[in-house]
Amino acid sequence: MAKGVAEKREMARKETGFVKPLDFIRVKGGVDRPMLLIIIALLCFGSVMVFSASYAYALDHDGDSYYYIRKQIMFLIIGFVAMIPIMNIPLDVIKRLTIPFYIASAILLVLVPIFGLAAGKAVRWINIGPISVQPSELMKSALVMILALYIQNHQEQITDYRHFWGSSKYGLVYPSCFVLIACGLIILENHFSGTIIMFLIGMIVIFAGGARLFWFGAAGSVFMVAVFGLIMFTDYAKERVEIWLHPENFNALDETWQTTQGLNAIGSGGLLGVGLGNSKQKHMFVSQPQNDFIFSIICEELGFVGALAVIMLFTIFIIRGVHIAKKAPDTYSSLVALGITGHVAVQAILNIAVVTNSIPNTGISLPFFSYGGSSLIVLMAEMGVLLSISRYSYQQK
């Protein structure tokens, strides 16, 4: 019996790399400084661009040029208040909080459509006094954590590839239930982009956990067919696809306005841009430029060089996040680090794709840059978890 277990662990070590060799020891130190510097750089860059992109819109709509940057700084302070203690929480404590966190996030998502019925419209936020909470942002983190915990607890069954159905069941079928619950609750909000992001985050963690490639591809295909079917039978989603495919059939002053003005901003930037603060498109052309289309203002004001700087910062963030995941002390923390990194990567790629009209226009924020409350605070809490994981690693003896 012991020999069989040893063989399975050796197979898991070779196949996944999550079971660390015996010539490595677990050590604890300070947070990963390169990652901390990258996070600070993204937050500072993002805050500057939120102010630059928002002051004209804020003056016109709120009578105060500093309205959005003032609130963004407040969100940043709250985020830092959350991030600093979280990055000092022991991994064992984070692991014990995983199940309650997932259940609480699911309950909040269940409440969202109930609030929507009471308001007579589709909503994505829950108002708790003066605070608006977007439960889908919480679920992104909760899904990563619950999948990581499940995969760690069933690692031997998942990586026992000699038993086809057993490894398939534990590697994909069961963990997919967590993903489907999250996606099903978000689809009730008519939030298709959020559903797609949630699915992609879940699949990143499941794939990294050792799921069989055949079933992984099959699940992805089924999901895309289901999303396509929902789009075809949902009027507003179908219209957005039609606008993307055939913009000439729609009113340039209405349906295609946002996309057209965003592309004008990108094209106006050239190599070096028109200068920080000098965007013309943010003056009532790009709607709410501090939100989903902030990348277009970056391109206009800072040009190709500024856009490349943003992409390079995200690329370095992803590389460093994968590095932290590879050195993490166990399967759970490794997958959580990879899932958080994947979340930022997926959302950044999709946002830039929307702004450049590579995919249909849909509401996807750019992490660290787009104006937002609950999304920024949750993102910084995630960074706290990622930095907490970076404090623990395996190093050679």
JSON list of N, CA and C in Angstrom, two decimals, residues 161-228:
[
{"chain": "A", "resi": 161, "resn": "TYR", "atom": "N", "xyz": [-3.42, 9.03, -13.59]},
{"chain": "A", "resi": 161, "resn": "TYR", "atom": "CA", "xyz": [-3.83, 8.97, -14.98]},
{"chain": "A", "resi": 161, "resn": "TYR", "atom": "C", "xyz": [-4.00, 7.54, -15.51]},
{"chain": "A", "resi": 162, "resn": "ARG", "atom": "N", "xyz": [-3.61, 6.55, -14.70]},
{"chain": "A", "resi": 162, "resn": "ARG", "atom": "CA", "xyz": [-3.83, 5.15, -15.12]},
{"chain": "A", "resi": 162, "resn": "ARG", "atom": "C", "xyz": [-5.31, 4.79, -15.06]},
{"chain": "A", "resi": 163, "resn": "HIS", "atom": "N", "xyz": [-6.09, 5.52, -14.28]},
{"chain": "A", "resi": 163, "resn": "HIS", "atom": "CA", "xyz": [-7.52, 5.28, -14.17]},
{"chain": "A", "resi": 163, "resn": "HIS", "atom": "C", "xyz": [-8.24, 6.44, -14.86]},
{"chain": "A", "resi": 164, "resn": "PHE", "atom": "N", "xyz": [-8.64, 6.21, -16.10]},
{"chain": "A", "resi": 164, "resn": "PHE", "atom": "CA", "xyz": [-9.16, 7.28, -16.95]},
{"chain": "A", "resi": 164, "resn": "PHE", "atom": "C", "xyz": [-10.36, 7.98, -16.32]},
{"chain": "A", "resi": 165, "resn": "TRP", "atom": "N", "xyz": [-11.39, 7.20, -15.96]},
{"chain": "A", "resi": 165, "resn": "TRP", "atom": "CA", "xyz": [-12.62, 7.81, -15.47]},
{"chain": "A", "resi": 165, "resn": "TRP", "atom": "C", "xyz": [-12.45, 8.43, -14.08]},
{"chain": "A", "resi": 166, "resn": "GLY", "atom": "N", "xyz": [-11.63, 7.80, -13.27]},
{"chain": "A", "resi": 166, "resn": "GLY", "atom": "CA", "xyz": [-11.40, 8.34, -11.94]},
{"chain": "A", "resi": 166, "resn": "GLY", "atom": "C", "xyz": [-10.72, 9.70, -11.99]},
{"chain": "A", "resi": 167, "resn": "SER", "atom": "N", "xyz": [-9.64, 9.79, -12.76]},
{"chain": "A", "resi": 167, "resn": "SER", "atom": "CA", "xyz": [-8.93, 11.07, -12.86]},
{"chain": "A", "resi": 167, "resn": "SER", "atom": "C", "xyz": [-9.78, 12.12, -13.57]},
{"chain": "A", "resi": 168, "resn": "SER", "atom": "N", "xyz": [-10.61, 11.68, -14.53]},
{"chain": "A", "resi": 168, "resn": "SER", "atom": "CA", "xyz": [-11.49, 12.63, -15.23]},
{"chain": "A", "resi": 168, "resn": "SER", "atom": "C", "xyz": [-12.55, 13.18, -14.28]},
{"chain": "A", "resi": 169, "resn": "LYS", "atom": "N", "xyz": [-13.10, 12.30, -13.45]},
{"chain": "A", "resi": 169, "resn": "LYS", "atom": "CA", "xyz": [-14.15, 12.71, -12.54]},
{"chain": "A", "resi": 169, "resn": "LYS", "atom": "C", "xyz": [-13.62, 13.71, -11.50]},
{"chain": "A", "resi": 170, "resn": "TYR", "atom": "N", "xyz": [-12.49, 13.35, -10.89]},
{"chain": "A", "resi": 170, "resn": "TYR", "atom": "CA", "xyz": [-11.95, 14.22, -9.86]},
{"chain": "A", "resi": 170, "resn": "TYR", "atom": "C", "xyz": [-11.24, 15.44, -10.44]},
{"chain": "A", "resi": 171, "resn": "GLY", "atom": "N", "xyz": [-10.71, 15.31, -11.66]},
{"chain": "A", "resi": 171, "resn": "GLY", "atom": "CA", "xyz": [-9.93, 16.40, -12.25]},
{"chain": "A", "resi": 171, "resn": "GLY", "atom": "C", "xyz": [-10.76, 17.45, -12.94]},
{"chain": "A", "resi": 172, "resn": "LEU", "atom": "N", "xyz": [-11.97, 17.08, -13.41]},
{"chain": "A", "resi": 172, "resn": "LEU", "atom": "CA", "xyz": [-12.76, 18.06, -14.16]},
{"chain": "A", "resi": 172, "resn": "LEU", "atom": "C", "xyz": [-14.22, 18.12, -13.73]},
{"chain": "A", "resi": 173, "resn": "VAL", "atom": "N", "xyz": [-14.88, 16.97, -13.61]},
{"chain": "A", "resi": 173, "resn": "VAL", "atom": "CA", "xyz": [-16.33, 16.97, -13.37]},
{"chain": "A", "resi": 173, "resn": "VAL", "atom": "C", "xyz": [-16.67, 17.65, -12.05]},
{"chain": "A", "resi": 174, "resn": "TYR", "atom": "N", "xyz": [-16.05, 17.20, -10.98]},
{"chain": "A", "resi": 174, "resn": "TYR", "atom": "CA", "xyz": [-16.37, 17.76, -9.66]},
{"chain": "A", "resi": 174, "resn": "TYR", "atom": "C", "xyz": [-15.96, 19.23, -9.53]},
{"chain": "A", "resi": 175, "resn": "PRO", "atom": "N", "xyz": [-14.72, 19.60, -9.89]},
{"chain": "A", "resi": 175, "resn": "PRO", "atom": "CA", "xyz": [-14.36, 21.02, -9.77]},
{"chain": "A", "resi": 175, "resn": "PRO", "atom": "C", "xyz": [-15.17, 21.94, -10.68]},
{"chain": "A", "resi": 176, "resn": "SER", "atom": "N", "xyz": [-15.64, 21.39, -11.81]},
{"chain": "A", "resi": 176, "resn": "SER", "atom": "CA", "xyz": [-16.45, 22.21, -12.72]},
{"chain": "A", "resi": 176, "resn": "SER", "atom": "C", "xyz": [-17.77, 22.62, -12.08]},
{"chain": "A", "resi": 177, "resn": "CYS", "atom": "N", "xyz": [-18.23, 21.85, -11.09]},
{"chain": "A", "resi": 177, "resn": "CYS", "atom": "CA", "xyz": [-19.48, 22.21, -10.40]},
{"chain": "A", "resi": 177, "resn": "CYS", "atom": "C", "xyz": [-19.34, 23.56, -9.70]},
{"chain": "A", "resi": 178, "resn": "PHE", "atom": "N", "xyz": [-18.17, 23.82, -9.10]},
{"chain": "A", "resi": 178, "resn": "PHE", "atom": "CA", "xyz": [-17.94, 25.11, -8.46]},
{"chain": "A", "resi": 178, "resn": "PHE", "atom": "C", "xyz": [-17.99, 26.24, -9.50]},
{"chain": "A", "resi": 179, "resn": "VAL", "atom": "N", "xyz": [-17.40, 25.97, -10.67]},
{"chain": "A", "resi": 179, "resn": "VAL", "atom": "CA", "xyz": [-17.38, 26.98, -11.73]},
{"chain": "A", "resi": 179, "resn": "VAL", "atom": "C", "xyz": [-18.79, 27.23, -12.25]},
{"chain": "A", "resi": 180, "resn": "LEU", "atom": "N", "xyz": [-19.55, 26.17, -12.46]},
{"chain": "A", "resi": 180, "resn": "LEU", "atom": "CA", "xyz": [-20.91, 26.31, -12.99]},
{"chain": "A", "resi": 180, "resn": "LEU", "atom": "C", "xyz": [-21.82, 27.05, -12.02]},
{"chain": "A", "resi": 181, "resn": "ILE", "atom": "N", "xyz": [-21.65, 26.81, -10.73]},
{"chain": "A", "resi": 181, "resn": "ILE", "atom": "CA", "xyz": [-22.45, 27.54, -9.73]},
{"chain": "A", "resi": 181, "resn": "ILE", "atom": "C", "xyz": [-22.17, 29.03, -9.85]},
{"chain": "A", "resi": 182, "resn": "ALA", "atom": "N", "xyz": [-20.89, 29.39, -9.90]},
{"chain": "A", "resi": 182, "resn": "ALA", "atom": "CA", "xyz": [-20.52, 30.81, -9.99]},
{"chain": "A", "resi": 182, "resn": "ALA", "atom": "C", "xyz": [-21.03, 31.42, -11.29]},
{"chain": "A", "resi": 183, "resn": "CYS", "atom": "N", "xyz": [-20.81, 30.74, -12.41]},
{"chain": "A", "resi": 183, "resn": "CYS", "atom": "CA", "xyz": [-21.25, 31.27, -13.71]},
{"chain": "A", "resi": 183, "resn": "CYS", "atom": "C", "xyz": [-22.77, 31.36, -13.79]},
{"chain": "A", "resi": 184, "resn": "GLY", "atom": "N", "xyz": [-23.46, 30.36, -13.24]},
{"chain": "A", "resi": 184, "resn": "GLY", "atom": "CA", "xyz": [-24.92, 30.37, -13.27]},
{"chain": "A", "resi": 184, "resn": "GLY", "atom": "C", "xyz": [-25.51, 31.53, -12.50]},
{"chain": "A", "resi": 185, "resn": "LEU", "atom": "N", "xyz": [-24.92, 31.85, -11.35]},
{"chain": "A", "resi": 185, "resn": "LEU", "atom": "CA", "xyz": [-25.41, 32.96, -10.55]},
{"chain": "A", "resi": 185, "resn": "LEU", "atom": "C", "xyz": [-25.13, 34.31, -11.22]},
{"chain": "A", "resi": 186, "resn": "ILE", "atom": "N", "xyz": [-24.00, 34.40, -11.91]},
{"chain": "A", "resi": 186, "resn": "ILE", "atom": "CA", "xyz": [-23.66, 35.67, -12.57]},
{"chain": "A", "resi": 186, "resn": "ILE", "atom": "C", "xyz": [-24.49, 35.87, -13.84]},
{"chain": "A", "resi": 187, "resn": "ILE", "atom": "N", "xyz": [-24.82, 34.78, -14.52]},
{"chain": "A", "resi": 187, "resn": "ILE", "atom": "CA", "xyz": [-25.62, 34.92, -15.74]},
{"chain": "A", "resi": 187, "resn": "ILE", "atom": "C", "xyz": [-27.02, 35.44, -15.42]},
{"chain": "A", "resi": 188, "resn": "LEU", "atom": "N", "xyz": [-27.47, 35.24, -14.17]},
{"chain": "A", "resi": 188, "resn": "LEU", "atom": "CA", "xyz": [-28.77, 35.77, -13.77]},
{"chain": "A", "resi": 188, "resn": "LEU", "atom": "C", "xyz": [-28.77, 37.29, -13.73]},
{"chain": "A", "resi": 189, "resn": "GLU", "atom": "N", "xyz": [-27.57, 37.87, -13.66]},
{"chain": "A", "resi": 189, "resn": "GLU", "atom": "CA", "xyz": [-27.44, 39.33, -13.68]},
{"chain": "A", "resi": 189, "resn": "GLU", "atom": "C", "xyz": [-27.39, 39.89, -15.11]},
{"chain": "A", "resi": 190, "resn": "ASN", "atom": "N", "xyz": [-27.52, 39.01, -16.11]},
{"chain": "A", "resi": 190, "resn": "ASN", "atom": "CA", "xyz": [-27.31, 39.39, -17.52]},
{"chain": "A", "resi": 190, "resn": "ASN", "atom": "C", "xyz": [-25.90, 39.96, -17.72]},
{"chain": "A", "resi": 191, "resn": "HIS", "atom": "N", "xyz": [-24.96, 39.36, -17.03]},
{"chain": "A", "resi": 191, "resn": "HIS", "atom": "CA", "xyz": [-23.56, 39.83, -17.05]},
{"chain": "A", "resi": 191, "resn": "HIS", "atom": "C", "xyz": [-22.73, 38.79, -17.81]},
{"chain": "A", "resi": 192, "resn": "PHE", "atom": "N", "xyz": [-22.79, 38.86, -19.17]},
{"chain": "A", "resi": 192, "resn": "PHE", "atom": "CA", "xyz": [-22.13, 37.84, -19.98]},
{"chain": "A", "resi": 192, "resn": "PHE", "atom": "C", "xyz": [-20.61, 37.94, -19.89]},
{"chain": "A", "resi": 193, "resn": "SER", "atom": "N", "xyz": [-20.08, 39.16, -19.90]},
{"chain": "A", "resi": 193, "resn": "SER", "atom": "CA", "xyz": [-18.62, 39.29, -19.82]},
{"chain": "A", "resi": 193, "resn": "SER", "atom": "C", "xyz": [-18.10, 38.76, -18.49]},
{"chain": "A", "resi": 194, "resn": "GLY", "atom": "N", "xyz": [-18.85, 39.04, -17.39]},
{"chain": "A", "resi": 194, "resn": "GLY", "atom": "CA", "xyz": [-18.45, 38.50, -16.10]},
{"chain": "A", "resi": 194, "resn": "GLY", "atom": "C", "xyz": [-18.49, 37.00, -16.06]},
{"chain": "A", "resi": 195, "resn": "THR", "atom": "N", "xyz": [-19.48, 36.41, -16.74]},
{"chain": "A", "resi": 195, "resn": "THR", "atom": "CA", "xyz": [-19.59, 34.95, -16.81]},
{"chain": "A", "resi": 195, "resn": "THR", "atom": "C", "xyz": [-18.41, 34.35, -17.54]},
{"chain": "A", "resi": 196, "resn": "ILE", "atom": "N", "xyz": [-18.03, 34.96, -18.65]},
{"chain": "A", "resi": 196, "resn": "ILE", "atom": "CA", "xyz": [-16.90, 34.45, -19.44]},
{"chain": "A", "resi": 196, "resn": "ILE", "atom": "C", "xyz": [-15.60, 34.57, -18.64]},
{"chain": "A", "resi": 197, "resn": "ILE", "atom": "N", "xyz": [-15.41, 35.70, -17.97]},
{"chain": "A", "resi": 197, "resn": "ILE", "atom": "CA", "xyz": [-14.19, 35.87, -17.16]},
{"chain": "A", "resi": 197, "resn": "ILE", "atom": "C", "xyz": [-14.15, 34.84, -16.04]},
{"chain": "A", "resi": 198, "resn": "MET", "atom": "N", "xyz": [-15.29, 34.61, -15.39]},
{"chain": "A", "resi": 198, "resn": "MET", "atom": "CA", "xyz": [-15.35, 33.62, -14.30]},
{"chain": "A", "resi": 198, "resn": "MET", "atom": "C", "xyz": [-15.00, 32.23, -14.81]},
{"chain": "A", "resi": 199, "resn": "PHE", "atom": "N", "xyz": [-15.54, 31.87, -15.98]},
{"chain": "A", "resi": 199, "resn": "PHE", "atom": "CA", "xyz": [-15.26, 30.55, -16.55]},
{"chain": "A", "resi": 199, "resn": "PHE", "atom": "C", "xyz": [-13.77, 30.42, -16.87]},
{"chain": "A", "resi": 200, "resn": "LEU", "atom": "N", "xyz": [-13.19, 31.45, -17.48]},
{"chain": "A", "resi": 200, "resn": "LEU", "atom": "CA", "xyz": [-11.77, 31.37, -17.85]},
{"chain": "A", "resi": 200, "resn": "LEU", "atom": "C", "xyz": [-10.87, 31.27, -16.63]},
{"chain": "A", "resi": 201, "resn": "ILE", "atom": "N", "xyz": [-11.19, 32.01, -15.57]},
{"chain": "A", "resi": 201, "resn": "ILE", "atom": "CA", "xyz": [-10.42, 31.92, -14.33]},
{"chain": "A", "resi": 201, "resn": "ILE", "atom": "C", "xyz": [-10.49, 30.50, -13.78]},
{"chain": "A", "resi": 202, "resn": "GLY", "atom": "N", "xyz": [-11.71, 29.94, -13.73]},
{"chain": "A", "resi": 202, "resn": "GLY", "atom": "CA", "xyz": [-11.87, 28.57, -13.23]},
{"chain": "A", "resi": 202, "resn": "GLY", "atom": "C", "xyz": [-11.10, 27.56, -14.05]},
{"chain": "A", "resi": 203, "resn": "MET", "atom": "N", "xyz": [-11.13, 27.71, -15.37]},
{"chain": "A", "resi": 203, "resn": "MET", "atom": "CA", "xyz": [-10.44, 26.75, -16.24]},
{"chain": "A", "resi": 203, "resn": "MET", "atom": "C", "xyz": [-8.92, 26.84, -16.10]},
{"chain": "A", "resi": 204, "resn": "ILE", "atom": "N", "xyz": [-8.41, 28.04, -15.84]},
{"chain": "A", "resi": 204, "resn": "ILE", "atom": "CA", "xyz": [-6.97, 28.19, -15.61]},
{"chain": "A", "resi": 204, "resn": "ILE", "atom": "C", "xyz": [-6.54, 27.35, -14.40]},
{"chain": "A", "resi": 205, "resn": "VAL", "atom": "N", "xyz": [-7.30, 27.46, -13.32]},
{"chain": "A", "resi": 205, "resn": "VAL", "atom": "CA", "xyz": [-6.95, 26.73, -12.10]},
{"chain": "A", "resi": 205, "resn": "VAL", "atom": "C", "xyz": [-7.13, 25.22, -12.32]},
{"chain": "A", "resi": 206, "resn": "ILE", "atom": "N", "xyz": [-8.22, 24.82, -12.95]},
{"chain": "A", "resi": 206, "resn": "ILE", "atom": "CA", "xyz": [-8.48, 23.39, -13.18]},
{"chain": "A", "resi": 206, "resn": "ILE", "atom": "C", "xyz": [-7.40, 22.80, -14.09]},
{"chain": "A", "resi": 207, "resn": "PHE", "atom": "N", "xyz": [-7.03, 23.52, -15.13]},
{"chain": "A", "resi": 207, "resn": "PHE", "atom": "CA", "xyz": [-5.99, 23.04, -16.04]},
{"chain": "A", "resi": 207, "resn": "PHE", "atom": "C", "xyz": [-4.66, 22.89, -15.31]},
{"chain": "A", "resi": 208, "resn": "ALA", "atom": "N", "xyz": [-4.29, 23.92, -14.51]},
{"chain": "A", "resi": 208, "resn": "ALA", "atom": "CA", "xyz": [-3.04, 23.85, -13.76]},
{"chain": "A", "resi": 208, "resn": "ALA", "atom": "C", "xyz": [-3.07, 22.75, -12.72]},
{"chain": "A", "resi": 209, "resn": "GLY", "atom": "N", "xyz": [-4.27, 22.38, -12.27]},
{"chain": "A", "resi": 209, "resn": "GLY", "atom": "CA", "xyz": [-4.38, 21.33, -11.27]},
{"chain": "A", "resi": 209, "resn": "GLY", "atom": "C", "xyz": [-4.20, 19.93, -11.82]},
{"chain": "A", "resi": 210, "resn": "GLY", "atom": "N", "xyz": [-4.09, 19.77, -13.13]},
{"chain": "A", "resi": 210, "resn": "GLY", "atom": "CA", "xyz": [-3.78, 18.47, -13.71]},
{"chain": "A", "resi": 210, "resn": "GLY", "atom": "C", "xyz": [-4.92, 17.81, -14.45]},
{"chain": "A", "resi": 211, "resn": "ALA", "atom": "N", "xyz": [-5.96, 18.54, -14.83]},
{"chain": "A", "resi": 211, "resn": "ALA", "atom": "CA", "xyz": [-7.08, 17.95, -15.56]},
{"chain": "A", "resi": 211, "resn": "ALA", "atom": "C", "xyz": [-6.61, 17.39, -16.89]},
{"chain": "A", "resi": 212, "resn": "ARG", "atom": "N", "xyz": [-7.24, 16.31, -17.31]},
{"chain": "A", "resi": 212, "resn": "ARG", "atom": "CA", "xyz": [-6.91, 15.72, -18.61]},
{"chain": "A", "resi": 212, "resn": "ARG", "atom": "C", "xyz": [-7.22, 16.70, -19.73]},
{"chain": "A", "resi": 213, "resn": "LEU", "atom": "N", "xyz": [-6.30, 16.82, -20.69]},
{"chain": "A", "resi": 213, "resn": "LEU", "atom": "CA", "xyz": [-6.46, 17.78, -21.77]},
{"chain": "A", "resi": 213, "resn": "LEU", "atom": "C", "xyz": [-7.72, 17.51, -22.60]},
{"chain": "A", "resi": 214, "resn": "PHE", "atom": "N", "xyz": [-8.05, 16.23, -22.80]},
{"chain": "A", "resi": 214, "resn": "PHE", "atom": "CA", "xyz": [-9.21, 15.89, -23.63]},
{"chain": "A", "resi": 214, "resn": "PHE", "atom": "C", "xyz": [-10.48, 16.48, -23.04]},
{"chain": "A", "resi": 215, "resn": "TRP", "atom": "N", "xyz": [-10.72, 16.21, -21.75]},
{"chain": "A", "resi": 215, "resn": "TRP", "atom": "CA", "xyz": [-11.93, 16.69, -21.11]},
{"chain": "A", "resi": 215, "resn": "TRP", "atom": "C", "xyz": [-11.88, 18.20, -20.91]},
{"chain": "A", "resi": 216, "resn": "PHE", "atom": "N", "xyz": [-10.69, 18.74, -20.71]},
{"chain": "A", "resi": 216, "resn": "PHE", "atom": "CA", "xyz": [-10.55, 20.18, -20.58]},
{"chain": "A", "resi": 216, "resn": "PHE", "atom": "C", "xyz": [-11.01, 20.88, -21.85]},
{"chain": "A", "resi": 217, "resn": "GLY", "atom": "N", "xyz": [-10.56, 20.37, -23.00]},
{"chain": "A", "resi": 217, "resn": "GLY", "atom": "CA", "xyz": [-10.98, 20.93, -24.27]},
{"chain": "A", "resi": 217, "resn": "GLY", "atom": "C", "xyz": [-12.46, 20.75, -24.53]},
{"chain": "A", "resi": 218, "resn": "ALA", "atom": "N", "xyz": [-12.99, 19.56, -24.13]},
{"chain": "A", "resi": 218, "resn": "ALA", "atom": "CA", "xyz": [-14.42, 19.29, -24.33]},
{"chain": "A", "resi": 218, "resn": "ALA", "atom": "C", "xyz": [-15.27, 20.24, -23.50]},
{"chain": "A", "resi": 219, "resn": "ALA", "atom": "N", "xyz": [-14.88, 20.47, -22.24]},
{"chain": "A", "resi": 219, "resn": "ALA", "atom": "CA", "xyz": [-15.64, 21.38, -21.37]},
{"chain": "A", "resi": 219, "resn": "ALA", "atom": "C", "xyz": [-15.62, 22.79, -21.92]},
{"chain": "A", "resi": 220, "resn": "GLY", "atom": "N", "xyz": [-14.46, 23.23, -22.42]},
{"chain": "A", "resi": 220, "resn": "GLY", "atom": "CA", "xyz": [-14.38, 24.56, -23.01]},
{"chain": "A", "resi": 220, "resn": "GLY", "atom": "C", "xyz": [-15.27, 24.71, -24.23]},
{"chain": "A", "resi": 221, "resn": "SER", "atom": "N", "xyz": [-15.32, 23.67, -25.06]},
{"chain": "A", "resi": 221, "resn": "SER", "atom": "CA", "xyz": [-16.15, 23.70, -26.26]},
{"chain": "A", "resi": 221, "resn": "SER", "atom": "C", "xyz": [-17.63, 23.77, -25.90]},
{"chain": "A", "resi": 222, "resn": "VAL", "atom": "N", "xyz": [-18.03, 22.97, -24.92]},
{"chain": "A", "resi": 222, "resn": "VAL", "atom": "CA", "xyz": [-19.44, 22.98, -24.49]},
{"chain": "A", "resi": 222, "resn": "VAL", "atom": "C", "xyz": [-19.83, 24.34, -23.94]},
{"chain": "A", "resi": 223, "resn": "PHE", "atom": "N", "xyz": [-18.93, 24.93, -23.16]},
{"chain": "A", "resi": 223, "resn": "PHE", "atom": "CA", "xyz": [-19.23, 26.24, -22.58]},
{"chain": "A", "resi": 223, "resn": "PHE", "atom": "C", "xyz": [-19.38, 27.29, -23.67]},
{"chain": "A", "resi": 224, "resn": "MET", "atom": "N", "xyz": [-18.49, 27.29, -24.66]},
{"chain": "A", "resi": 224, "resn": "MET", "atom": "CA", "xyz": [-18.56, 28.29, -25.71]},
{"chain": "A", "resi": 224, "resn": "MET", "atom": "C", "xyz": [-19.84, 28.12, -26.53]},
{"chain": "A", "resi": 225, "resn": "VAL", "atom": "N", "xyz": [-20.25, 26.88, -26.77]},
{"chain": "A", "resi": 225, "resn": "VAL", "atom": "CA", "xyz": [-21.51, 26.65, -27.48]},
{"chain": "A", "resi": 225, "resn": "VAL", "atom": "C", "xyz": [-22.68, 27.19, -26.67]},
{"chain": "A", "resi": 226, "resn": "ALA", "atom": "N", "xyz": [-22.65, 26.95, -25.34]},
{"chain": "A", "resi": 226, "resn": "ALA", "atom": "CA", "xyz": [-23.72, 27.44, -24.46]},
{"chain": "A", "resi": 226, "resn": "ALA", "atom": "C", "xyz": [-23.77, 28.96, -24.47]},
{"chain": "A", "resi": 227, "resn": "VAL", "atom": "N", "xyz": [-22.60, 29.63, -24.39]},
{"chain": "A", "resi": 227, "resn": "VAL", "atom": "CA", "xyz": [-22.55, 31.09, -24.42]},
{"chain": "A", "resi": 227, "resn": "VAL", "atom": "C", "xyz": [-23.08, 31.61, -25.75]},
{"chain": "A", "resi": 228, "resn": "PHE", "atom": "N", "xyz": [-22.69, 30.96, -26.84]},
{"chain": "A", "resi": 228, "resn": "PHE", "atom": "CA", "xyz": [-23.16, 31.38, -28.16]},
{"chain": "A", "resi": 228, "resn": "PHE", "atom": "C", "xyz": [-24.68, 31.27, -28.24]}
]
